[in-house]
């Protein structure tokens, strides 16, 4: 009797010891951190189909498949580019602070069982794939700028070039041990690398490719807003992996980023519909969705550095600035950034990167830095310079790449193809039937 | 009274509407339609299998008018919809024996405008 109780007690203890033993193996890999990063990777993957739906609902019926496809196929295209050379350019051994070398191309030279210096408690492969999902969604974000008029072949070539010459170098500068990280730029999950780069790329794209035919006509309104709301909700969901996953550990930093992400998004969505209500008379559903995305964008660079109240301020700022960019400034300037990639990701990304330099606090993250409002004005200056660098680099290089692709392949579908729609002209399919 | 039914290319809708407004004809009904005419269809491909699609998307505009507006409407539709290509569409003019405005109970010529 007595003996069996002791045995039972010992048996209960066994899993506890085993868990300790398994949590970190000899190479320093932590099972909790690894599990969280793998889940986050899958969450970020889901953002790209979410984006496809978000954009797909905003276009006309005849372009729904073409628009969904431009996001969806990025998973395949950049998914391969990343393995073959993208990861190596972004995170491979540093050369002059400017670019990673091709030493890791094809991942041949990686120790597949070990961790990396980037994330010492997770397998290198897990870190590589997590970053790969970021590389995938970033060019997909740009597609909103040239929606409904880009030739599919030219789009594939452009996206591959863009990932290679804009995304990979920027990711290297900020996260891969390049010069912007040495300079002190703070970018927790991709304000500079993901949102400023895609937002300014989008502005260049809208300018180079020109507006859609029939712009301003009543038939140009979104064809399926429920699809857009579903897409926005999936983006919000996946963004927890994007931001909280960027902690690269499953601990308090991930929780901080998670809370900041949700809080800023709530504030931005409410702010946007308040602006709608104030200026247009009704709170719109598309406004709630757009505001939420603006909040997610703006909190991205700050998520691991700010407390919940700062997140609210960042969210409100995102709602106001992005609303102004989309509803007031764009109509005056007249460029056709069709689905407001610049207005939401460019402007939201710039605000978020600057706001990181204002609201960052070592009270929230002791391993971070203080921003202007917490007594460190220098960090704000650093953020301003990094924003200027990212804005200029992304805009100029995107502009040049588009001009080259236009020369060689032609960016735009023909007039007849544009009238017919991308679904039939580029893919020979229809998204919807008319007769049951 | 006449009922004028025009089948046009969807992308010409805006310019037909502008042309009708220009003639002072503001009332109309517009529906999506599918049509088969002389214009060739296109093929679609689903999982490697080709499907010929010869029902093409068209827009159907209906305008009921008093006699003096018939030519104006026809001219406006032709002006707005013509490109000179096959598939520009057709205009059908039908006699219209009666028209009732539901709200007031007015009938005929008074109810149309
Ligand atoms: N006799 C008809 N009866 C009903 N619809 C017609 C008739 N002829 C043409 N249509 C409609 O007009 C559209 C355009 O006709 P089509 O023969 O393709 O070009 P075109 O107007 O240049 O002759 C058709 O798709 C169809 O919807």
Coordinates of C-alpha atoms and ligand atoms in Angstrom, one line a residue:
Chain A
X1 CA 0.0 0.0 0.0
X2 CA 2.5 2.5 1.2
X3 CA 4.9 1.4 -1.5
X4 CA 2.4 1.9 -4.3
X5 CA 1.7 5.5 -3.2
X6 CA 5.4 6.3 -3.3
X7 CA 5.6 4.7 -6.7
X8 CA 2.6 6.7 -7.9
X9 CA 4.1 9.9 -6.6
X10 CA 7.4 9.1 -8.3
X11 CA 5.6 8.4 -11.6
X12 CA 3.9 11.7 -11.4
X13 CA 7.2 13.4 -11.1
X14 CA 8.7 11.7 -14.1
X15 CA 7.0 13.8 -16.7
X16 CA 8.1 16.9 -14.9
X17 CA 11.7 15.9 -15.0
X18 CA 11.3 14.7 -18.5
X19 CA 9.8 18.0 -19.6
X20 CA 12.8 19.9 -18.1
X21 CA 15.1 17.6 -19.9
X22 CA 13.3 18.0 -23.2
X23 CA 12.7 21.8 -23.1
X24 CA 16.3 22.5 -24.1
X25 CA 18.5 20.0 -25.8
X26 CA 22.3 20.2 -26.0
X27 CA 22.2 22.6 -29.0
X28 CA 20.2 25.1 -26.9
X29 CA 17.0 24.6 -28.9
X30 CA 13.9 25.2 -26.7
X31 CA 10.8 23.2 -27.5
X32 CA 8.3 26.0 -26.4
X33 CA 10.0 28.6 -28.5
X34 CA 10.2 26.3 -31.5
X35 CA 6.5 25.3 -31.2
X36 CA 5.5 29.0 -31.0
X37 CA 7.7 30.0 -34.0
X38 CA 6.3 27.1 -36.1
X39 CA 2.7 28.1 -35.3
X40 CA 3.5 31.7 -36.0
X41 CA 5.0 30.7 -39.3
X42 CA 1.7 29.1 -40.3
X43 CA -0.2 32.1 -39.0
X44 CA 1.8 34.4 -41.2
X45 CA 1.3 32.1 -44.1
X46 CA -2.4 32.4 -43.7
X47 CA -2.2 36.2 -44.0
X48 CA -1.4 36.0 -47.7
X49 CA -4.7 34.2 -48.7
X50 CA -6.3 36.6 -46.2
X51 CA -4.8 39.5 -48.2
X52 CA -6.1 37.8 -51.4
X53 CA -9.6 37.9 -50.1
X54 CA -9.2 41.4 -48.7
X55 CA -8.2 42.7 -52.1
X56 CA -10.4 40.3 -54.1
X57 CA -13.6 41.7 -52.6
X58 CA -12.6 45.3 -53.5
X59 CA -12.3 44.8 -57.3
X60 CA -14.9 44.2 -60.0
X61 CA -16.4 40.8 -60.6
X62 CA -14.4 40.3 -63.8
X63 CA -11.1 40.7 -62.0
X64 CA -11.7 38.7 -58.8
X65 CA -9.7 35.6 -59.8
X66 CA -6.8 37.7 -61.2
X67 CA -6.6 39.6 -58.0
X68 CA -6.8 36.5 -55.7
X69 CA -4.2 34.9 -57.9
X70 CA -1.7 37.7 -57.6
X71 CA -1.5 37.1 -53.8
X72 CA -1.9 33.4 -53.9
X73 CA 0.8 32.6 -56.4
X74 CA 3.3 34.7 -54.3
X75 CA 3.3 31.8 -51.8
X76 CA 4.6 29.5 -54.5
X77 CA 6.9 32.0 -56.3
X78 CA 8.6 33.6 -53.3
X79 CA 8.4 30.4 -51.4
X80 CA 10.9 29.0 -53.9
X81 CA 12.9 32.2 -54.3
X82 CA 13.4 32.3 -50.6
X83 CA 14.9 28.8 -50.4
X84 CA 17.0 29.2 -53.5
X85 CA 18.6 32.6 -52.9
X86 CA 16.3 35.0 -51.0
X87 CA 17.1 33.8 -47.5
X88 CA 20.8 33.9 -48.3
X89 CA 20.7 37.5 -49.6
X90 CA 18.7 38.7 -46.6
X91 CA 20.2 36.7 -43.7
X92 CA 23.4 35.1 -45.1
X93 CA 26.9 36.1 -44.1
X94 CA 27.1 39.9 -44.2
X95 CA 29.1 41.8 -46.8
X96 CA 29.9 45.4 -46.2
X97 CA 26.6 45.8 -44.2
X98 CA 24.8 45.9 -47.5
X99 CA 23.8 42.4 -48.5
X100 CA 24.0 38.8 -47.4
X101 CA 26.3 36.6 -49.5
X102 CA 25.1 33.6 -51.5
X103 CA 26.9 31.2 -49.2
X104 CA 23.5 30.0 -47.9
X105 CA 21.9 29.7 -51.3
X106 CA 19.7 26.6 -51.6
X107 CA 20.3 26.2 -47.8
X108 CA 23.0 23.7 -48.7
X109 CA 25.6 25.1 -46.3
X110 CA 23.2 25.4 -43.3
X111 CA 23.5 23.0 -40.3
X112 CA 19.9 21.8 -40.5
X113 CA 19.9 20.6 -36.9
X114 CA 21.4 23.6 -35.2
X115 CA 20.0 27.0 -34.1
X116 CA 21.2 30.3 -35.6
X117 CA 22.6 33.5 -34.1
X118 CA 19.4 35.2 -35.1
X119 CA 17.3 33.0 -32.8
X120 CA 19.5 30.9 -30.6
X121 CA 16.6 28.8 -29.1
X122 CA 14.9 27.6 -32.3
X123 CA 16.2 25.5 -35.2
X124 CA 17.7 27.6 -38.0
X125 CA 15.2 26.1 -40.4
X126 CA 12.3 27.3 -38.3
X127 CA 13.7 30.9 -38.3
X128 CA 14.3 30.7 -42.0
X129 CA 10.7 29.6 -42.8
X130 CA 9.2 32.2 -40.5
X131 CA 11.1 34.9 -42.3
X132 CA 10.1 33.4 -45.6
X133 CA 6.5 34.0 -44.9
X134 CA 7.3 37.7 -44.5
X135 CA 9.1 37.7 -47.8
X136 CA 6.0 36.2 -49.4
X137 CA 3.4 38.6 -48.2
X138 CA 5.4 41.8 -48.8
X139 CA 5.3 41.7 -52.7
X140 CA 1.7 40.5 -52.5
X141 CA 0.8 43.7 -50.6
X142 CA 1.9 45.8 -53.6
X143 CA -0.6 44.1 -55.9
X144 CA -3.4 46.3 -54.7
X145 CA -1.7 49.3 -56.4
X146 CA -1.9 47.8 -59.9
X147 CA -5.1 45.8 -59.4
X148 CA -7.2 45.1 -62.5
X149 CA -4.7 46.0 -65.1
X150 CA -1.4 44.2 -64.8
X151 CA -0.2 41.5 -67.2
X152 CA 0.3 38.3 -65.3
X153 CA 3.6 37.4 -66.9
X154 CA 5.0 40.9 -66.2
X155 CA 3.7 40.6 -62.7
X156 CA 5.6 37.4 -62.0
X157 CA 8.8 38.8 -63.3
X158 CA 8.4 42.0 -61.5
X159 CA 7.6 40.3 -58.2
X160 CA 10.7 38.1 -58.4
X161 CA 12.9 41.0 -59.2
X162 CA 11.3 43.1 -56.4
X163 CA 11.8 40.4 -53.8
X164 CA 15.4 40.0 -54.8
X165 CA 16.4 43.7 -55.2
X166 CA 14.1 45.5 -52.8
X167 CA 12.9 43.1 -50.1
X168 CA 16.1 41.0 -49.5
X169 CA 18.5 43.9 -49.2
X170 CA 16.2 45.9 -46.9
X171 CA 15.6 42.8 -44.7
X172 CA 19.4 42.4 -44.6
X173 CA 20.0 46.1 -43.6
X174 CA 17.4 45.9 -40.8
X175 CA 17.4 42.3 -39.5
X176 CA 20.2 40.5 -41.2
X177 CA 23.1 42.3 -39.5
X178 CA 23.3 45.1 -42.1
X179 CA 24.0 48.8 -41.6
X180 CA 20.6 50.0 -40.5
X181 CA 20.6 47.7 -37.5
X182 CA 24.2 48.9 -36.6
X183 CA 22.8 52.4 -37.0
X184 CA 20.2 51.6 -34.4
X185 CA 17.0 51.5 -36.4
X186 CA 14.2 49.8 -34.4
X187 CA 11.8 47.7 -36.4
X188 CA 10.2 44.9 -34.4
X189 CA 8.3 43.1 -37.1
X190 CA 8.6 45.0 -40.3
X191 CA 7.5 48.6 -40.5
X192 CA 10.5 49.5 -42.7
X193 CA 11.1 46.1 -44.2
X194 CA 7.5 45.1 -45.0
X195 CA 5.2 48.1 -45.0
X196 CA 7.3 51.1 -46.0
X197 CA 8.9 48.9 -48.7
X198 CA 5.6 47.6 -50.1
X199 CA 3.8 51.0 -49.6
X200 CA 6.4 53.0 -51.5
X201 CA 6.8 50.3 -54.1
X202 CA 3.0 50.5 -54.6
X203 CA 3.2 54.3 -55.1
X204 CA 5.9 53.8 -57.7
X205 CA 3.8 51.1 -59.4
X206 CA 0.6 53.2 -59.4
X207 CA 2.6 56.1 -61.1
X208 CA 4.4 53.9 -63.6
X209 CA 1.4 51.8 -64.7
X210 CA -1.2 54.6 -64.8
X211 CA -4.9 54.5 -63.8
X212 CA -7.5 52.0 -64.6
X213 CA -9.9 52.6 -67.5
X214 CA -13.2 54.0 -66.5
X215 CA -12.0 55.2 -63.1
X216 CA -14.5 57.2 -61.2
X217 CA -17.5 55.4 -62.9
X218 CA -20.2 54.0 -60.6
X219 CA -19.4 50.5 -61.8
X220 CA -15.9 50.6 -60.2
X221 CA -17.2 49.9 -56.6
X222 CA -16.1 46.8 -54.6
X223 CA -17.9 43.7 -55.8
X224 CA -17.9 41.7 -52.6
X225 CA -17.3 43.4 -49.3
X226 CA -18.1 40.3 -47.2
X227 CA -15.0 38.8 -48.9
X228 CA -13.0 41.8 -47.9
X229 CA -14.1 41.6 -44.3
X230 CA -13.2 37.9 -44.1
X231 CA -9.8 38.8 -45.5
X232 CA -9.3 41.6 -43.0
X233 CA -10.2 39.2 -40.2
X234 CA -7.8 36.6 -41.4
X235 CA -5.1 39.2 -41.7
X236 CA -5.8 40.3 -38.1
X237 CA -5.6 36.7 -36.9
X238 CA -2.4 36.0 -38.8
X239 CA -0.8 39.2 -37.6
X240 CA -0.5 37.7 -34.1
X241 CA 2.0 35.3 -35.7
X242 CA 3.7 38.2 -37.6
X243 CA 4.2 40.4 -34.5
X244 CA 4.1 38.2 -31.5
X245 CA 6.1 35.6 -33.4
X246 CA 8.7 38.2 -34.1
X247 CA 9.7 37.9 -30.4
X248 CA 11.3 34.6 -31.6
X249 CA 10.7 33.2 -28.1
X250 CA 7.5 32.1 -26.4
X251 CA 7.6 34.4 -23.4
X252 CA 6.7 37.8 -22.0
X253 CA 8.0 39.6 -25.1
X254 CA 5.6 37.7 -27.4
X255 CA 2.8 38.5 -25.0
X256 CA 3.7 42.2 -25.0
X257 CA 3.7 42.2 -28.8
X258 CA 0.4 40.3 -28.9
X259 CA -1.3 42.8 -26.6
X260 CA 0.1 45.8 -28.4
X261 CA -1.0 44.4 -31.8
X262 CA -4.6 43.8 -30.8
X263 CA -4.9 47.1 -28.9
X264 CA -3.6 49.3 -31.6
X265 CA -5.8 47.5 -34.1
X266 CA -8.9 48.1 -32.0
X267 CA -8.1 51.8 -31.7
X268 CA -7.4 52.2 -35.4
X269 CA -10.6 50.5 -36.5
X270 CA -12.7 52.6 -34.2
X271 CA -10.9 55.8 -35.2
X272 CA -11.4 55.1 -38.9
X273 CA -15.2 54.6 -38.5
X274 CA -15.4 57.8 -36.4
X275 CA -13.7 59.7 -39.3
X276 CA -16.2 58.1 -41.6
X277 CA -19.1 59.1 -39.4
X278 CA -17.8 62.6 -39.0
X279 CA -16.9 63.4 -42.6
X280 CA -19.3 61.1 -44.6
X281 CA -22.2 60.6 -42.3
X282 CA -22.1 56.8 -41.8
X283 CA -19.6 54.4 -40.3
X284 CA -18.7 52.1 -43.1
X285 CA -17.8 48.4 -42.9
X286 CA -15.0 48.8 -45.4
X287 CA -13.8 51.6 -43.2
X288 CA -13.7 49.3 -40.2
X289 CA -11.7 46.7 -42.1
X290 CA -9.3 49.3 -43.6
X291 CA -8.8 51.0 -40.2
X292 CA -8.0 47.6 -38.6
X293 CA -5.3 47.0 -41.3
X294 CA -3.9 50.5 -40.8
X295 CA -3.6 49.8 -37.1
X296 CA -1.9 46.4 -37.7
X297 CA 0.5 48.1 -40.0
X298 CA 1.4 50.9 -37.7
X299 CA 1.9 48.8 -34.6
X300 CA 4.2 46.3 -36.5
X301 CA 7.5 48.1 -36.0
X302 CA 6.6 49.0 -32.4
X303 CA 4.8 45.9 -31.1
X304 CA 7.7 44.6 -29.0
X305 CA 8.8 47.9 -27.6
X306 CA 5.6 49.7 -26.4
X307 CA 3.0 49.3 -23.6
X308 CA -0.7 49.0 -24.2
X309 CA -1.6 52.7 -23.7
X310 CA 1.1 53.7 -26.2
X311 CA -0.4 51.1 -28.6
X312 CA -3.8 52.9 -28.3
X313 CA -2.1 56.2 -29.3
X314 CA -0.3 54.5 -32.2
X315 CA -3.6 53.0 -33.4
X316 CA -5.5 56.3 -33.2
X317 CA -2.7 58.0 -35.2
X318 CA -2.9 55.2 -37.8
X319 CA -6.6 55.7 -38.1
X320 CA -6.3 59.5 -38.6
X321 CA -3.3 59.6 -40.9
X322 CA -4.3 56.7 -43.1
X323 CA -7.8 58.1 -43.4
X324 CA -6.5 61.4 -44.5
X325 CA -4.1 59.8 -47.0
X326 CA -6.8 57.7 -48.5
X327 CA -9.9 59.9 -48.4
X328 CA -8.5 63.4 -48.7
X329 CA -5.0 63.4 -50.2
X330 CA -5.3 60.7 -52.8
X331 CA -8.4 62.1 -54.6
X332 CA -6.6 65.5 -54.8
X333 CA -3.4 64.1 -56.3
X334 CA -5.3 61.8 -58.6
X335 CA -3.0 58.7 -58.9
X336 CA -4.7 55.4 -59.0
X337 CA -3.3 53.4 -56.1
X338 CA -6.4 51.2 -56.7
X339 CA -6.7 49.5 -53.3
X340 CA -4.8 52.1 -51.3
X341 CA -1.6 50.2 -50.6
X342 CA 0.4 53.4 -50.2
X343 CA -2.3 55.1 -48.1
X344 CA -2.5 52.2 -45.7
X345 CA 0.9 50.4 -45.7
X346 CA 3.1 53.3 -46.8
X347 CA 1.6 56.0 -44.6
X348 CA 0.8 53.5 -41.8
X349 CA 4.3 52.1 -42.0
X350 CA 5.9 55.5 -41.8
X351 CA 3.8 56.6 -38.9
X352 CA 4.5 53.3 -37.1
X353 CA 8.3 53.5 -37.6
X354 CA 8.3 57.2 -36.4
X355 CA 5.9 56.3 -33.5
X356 CA 8.4 53.6 -32.4
X357 CA 10.9 56.4 -31.9
X358 CA 8.3 58.3 -29.8
X359 CA 6.7 55.6 -27.7
X360 CA 9.4 52.9 -27.2
X361 CA 10.0 52.3 -23.5
X362 CA 12.3 50.2 -21.5
X363 CA 9.4 49.9 -19.0
X364 CA 7.6 47.8 -21.5
X365 CA 10.7 45.9 -22.9
X366 CA 13.8 46.2 -20.7
X367 CA 15.9 44.9 -23.6
X368 CA 14.6 47.6 -25.9
X369 CA 15.4 51.3 -26.0
X370 CA 13.5 54.4 -24.9
X371 CA 11.9 56.7 -27.4
X372 CA 11.4 60.5 -27.4
X373 CA 8.5 60.5 -24.9
X374 CA 10.6 58.5 -22.5
X375 CA 13.6 60.8 -22.6
X376 CA 15.6 59.6 -25.5
X377 CA 15.2 62.0 -28.4
X378 CA 18.1 60.4 -30.3
X379 CA 16.1 57.3 -31.0
X380 CA 13.5 59.4 -32.8
X381 CA 16.2 60.9 -35.0
X382 CA 17.4 57.4 -35.8
X383 CA 13.9 56.4 -36.8
X384 CA 13.5 59.5 -39.1
X385 CA 16.7 58.7 -40.9
X386 CA 15.8 55.0 -41.3
X387 CA 12.4 55.9 -42.7
X388 CA 13.9 58.3 -45.2
X389 CA 16.4 55.6 -46.3
X390 CA 13.6 52.9 -46.7
X391 CA 11.2 55.3 -48.4
X392 CA 13.9 56.4 -50.9
X393 CA 15.3 53.0 -51.6
X394 CA 12.0 51.3 -52.1
X395 CA 10.5 54.0 -54.3
X396 CA 13.5 54.4 -56.5
X397 CA 14.4 50.8 -57.0
X398 CA 10.8 49.8 -57.6
X399 CA 10.4 52.6 -60.1
X400 CA 13.5 51.4 -62.1
X401 CA 12.5 47.7 -62.0
X402 CA 9.0 48.6 -63.3
X403 CA 10.5 50.6 -66.1
X404 CA 12.7 47.7 -67.1
X405 CA 9.9 45.2 -67.0
X406 CA 7.7 47.6 -69.0
X407 CA 10.4 47.9 -71.7
X408 CA 11.0 44.2 -71.9
X409 CA 7.5 42.6 -71.4
X410 CA 5.0 45.4 -71.0
X411 CA 3.3 45.9 -67.7
X412 CA -0.2 46.5 -68.7
X413 CA -2.8 44.3 -70.4
X414 CA -4.2 45.6 -73.7
X415 CA -7.3 47.8 -73.7
X416 CA -9.5 44.9 -74.8
X417 CA -8.1 42.6 -72.2
X418 CA -8.7 45.2 -69.5
X419 CA -12.3 45.6 -70.7
X420 CA -12.8 41.8 -70.7
X421 CA -11.2 41.5 -67.2
X422 CA -8.2 39.7 -65.9
X423 CA -10.0 36.5 -65.1
X424 CA -10.8 35.7 -68.7
X425 CA -7.9 37.5 -70.4
X426 CA -5.1 36.3 -68.1
X427 CA -6.4 33.0 -66.8
X428 CA -9.2 31.9 -69.1
X429 CA -11.6 31.4 -66.2
X430 CA -14.5 33.2 -64.7
X431 CA -14.9 33.8 -60.9
X432 CA -18.7 33.7 -61.1
X433 CA -21.4 32.4 -63.4
X434 CA -24.3 34.6 -64.2
X435 CA -26.9 31.9 -64.8
X436 CA -27.6 29.3 -62.1
Chain B
X1 CA -45.8 55.0 -76.2
X2 CA -42.8 52.8 -77.1
X3 CA -40.6 50.5 -75.1
X4 CA -37.0 50.7 -76.3
X5 CA -34.8 47.7 -75.4
X6 CA -31.2 48.0 -76.2
X7 CA -28.6 45.2 -75.8
X8 CA -25.1 46.7 -75.6
X9 CA -21.6 45.9 -74.6
X10 CA -21.2 46.2 -70.8
X11 CA -18.3 48.6 -71.1
X12 CA -20.4 51.0 -73.2
X13 CA -23.0 51.5 -70.4
X14 CA -21.5 54.6 -69.0
X15 CA -21.3 56.4 -72.3
X16 CA -24.8 55.4 -73.3
X17 CA -26.1 56.7 -70.0
X18 CA -24.3 60.0 -70.5
X19 CA -25.8 60.2 -74.0
X20 CA -29.3 59.5 -72.7
X21 CA -28.9 62.2 -70.1
X22 CA -27.7 64.5 -72.8
X23 CA -31.0 64.0 -74.7
X24 CA -33.0 64.8 -71.5
X25 CA -34.0 61.1 -71.0
X26 CA -33.2 60.3 -67.4
X27 CA -35.4 57.3 -66.6
X28 CA -34.3 53.8 -67.5
X29 CA -33.9 50.2 -66.3
X30 CA -30.6 48.4 -66.6
X31 CA -30.0 44.7 -66.2
X32 CA -27.2 42.2 -66.8
X33 CA -27.8 39.9 -69.7
X34 CA -26.1 37.1 -71.5
X35 CA -26.3 37.0 -75.3
X36 CA -25.5 35.0 -78.3
X37 CA -24.9 37.0 -81.5
X38 CA -22.4 37.0 -84.3
X39 CA -19.6 37.9 -82.0
X40 CA -17.4 35.0 -81.4
X41 CA -17.2 33.6 -77.8
X42 CA -14.1 32.7 -75.9
X43 CA -12.8 29.5 -74.3
X44 CA -12.3 29.0 -70.6
X45 CA -10.1 26.3 -69.2
X46 CA -10.9 24.4 -66.0
X47 CA -8.3 21.9 -64.7
X48 CA -7.0 21.4 -68.2
X49 CA -10.3 21.0 -69.9
X50 CA -11.4 23.7 -72.4
X51 CA -15.0 25.0 -72.3
X52 CA -16.3 27.1 -75.2
X53 CA -18.3 30.0 -73.8
X54 CA -20.5 31.6 -76.5
X55 CA -22.9 33.3 -74.1
X56 CA -21.3 36.7 -73.7
X57 CA -22.0 39.3 -71.0
X58 CA -24.2 42.1 -72.2
X59 CA -26.1 44.9 -70.6
X60 CA -29.8 45.4 -71.4
X61 CA -31.2 48.9 -71.1
X62 CA -35.0 49.5 -71.2
X63 CA -36.4 52.9 -71.7
X64 CA -40.2 53.6 -72.0
X65 CA -40.9 56.9 -73.7
X66 CA -43.6 59.0 -75.4
X67 CA -43.4 59.0 -79.2
X68 CA -41.5 62.3 -79.5
X69 CA -38.5 60.8 -77.6
X70 CA -38.2 57.6 -79.7
X71 CA -35.6 58.9 -82.1
X72 CA -33.7 60.8 -79.5
X73 CA -33.3 57.6 -77.5
X74 CA -32.2 55.6 -80.5
X75 CA -29.7 58.2 -81.5
X76 CA -28.3 58.4 -78.0
X77 CA -27.9 54.6 -77.7
X78 CA -26.2 54.4 -81.0
X79 CA -23.9 57.3 -80.2
X80 CA -23.0 55.9 -76.8
X81 CA -22.6 52.2 -77.8
X82 CA -21.2 52.2 -81.3
X83 CA -17.6 51.2 -81.7
X84 CA -17.9 49.7 -85.2
X85 CA -17.0 46.2 -84.0
X86 CA -19.1 43.0 -84.1
X87 CA -21.0 42.7 -80.9
X88 CA -21.9 46.4 -80.5
X89 CA -25.5 45.2 -80.0
X90 CA -29.1 45.9 -81.1
X91 CA -32.0 48.2 -80.4
X92 CA -35.5 46.8 -80.3
X93 CA -38.5 49.2 -80.4
X94 CA -41.8 47.8 -79.1
X95 CA -45.3 49.3 -78.9
X96 CA -46.3 49.9 -75.4
X97 CA -50.0 49.9 -74.8
X98 CA -50.1 50.9 -71.2
X99 CA -48.0 52.4 -68.4
X100 CA -49.1 52.9 -64.7
X101 CA -47.4 54.9 -62.0
X102 CA -47.9 52.7 -58.9
X103 CA -47.6 55.6 -56.4
X104 CA -50.3 57.8 -57.9
X105 CA -52.3 55.6 -60.2
X106 CA -51.6 57.9 -63.2
X107 CA -51.9 56.1 -66.5
X108 CA -50.5 56.4 -70.0
X109 CA -48.6 59.4 -71.3
X110 CA -48.7 61.2 -67.9
X111 CA -47.2 58.2 -66.1
X112 CA -44.2 57.8 -68.3
X113 CA -42.1 60.8 -67.4
Ligands
LIG1 N1 -32.2 38.7 -83.1 C1 -31.8 38.9 -81.8 N2 -32.6 38.6 -80.8 C2 -32.2 38.8 -79.5 N3 -31.0 39.2 -79.2 C3 -30.2 39.6 -80.2 C4 -30.5 39.4 -81.6 N4 -29.5 39.8 -82.3 C5 -28.5 40.3 -81.4 N5 -28.9 40.1 -80.2 C6 -28.2 40.5 -79.0 O1 -27.2 41.5 -79.4 C7 -25.9 41.1 -79.0 C8 -24.9 41.5 -80.1 O2 -25.1 40.9 -81.3 P1 -24.0 40.5 -82.3 O3 -24.6 39.7 -83.4 O4 -22.9 39.8 -81.4 O5 -23.2 41.8 -82.7 P2 -23.8 42.9 -83.8 O6 -24.6 43.7 -82.9 O7 -22.5 43.6 -84.2 O8 -24.5 42.2 -84.9 C9 -26.0 39.6 -78.9 O9 -25.1 39.0 -78.0 C10 -27.4 39.4 -78.4 O10 -27.5 39.6 -76.9

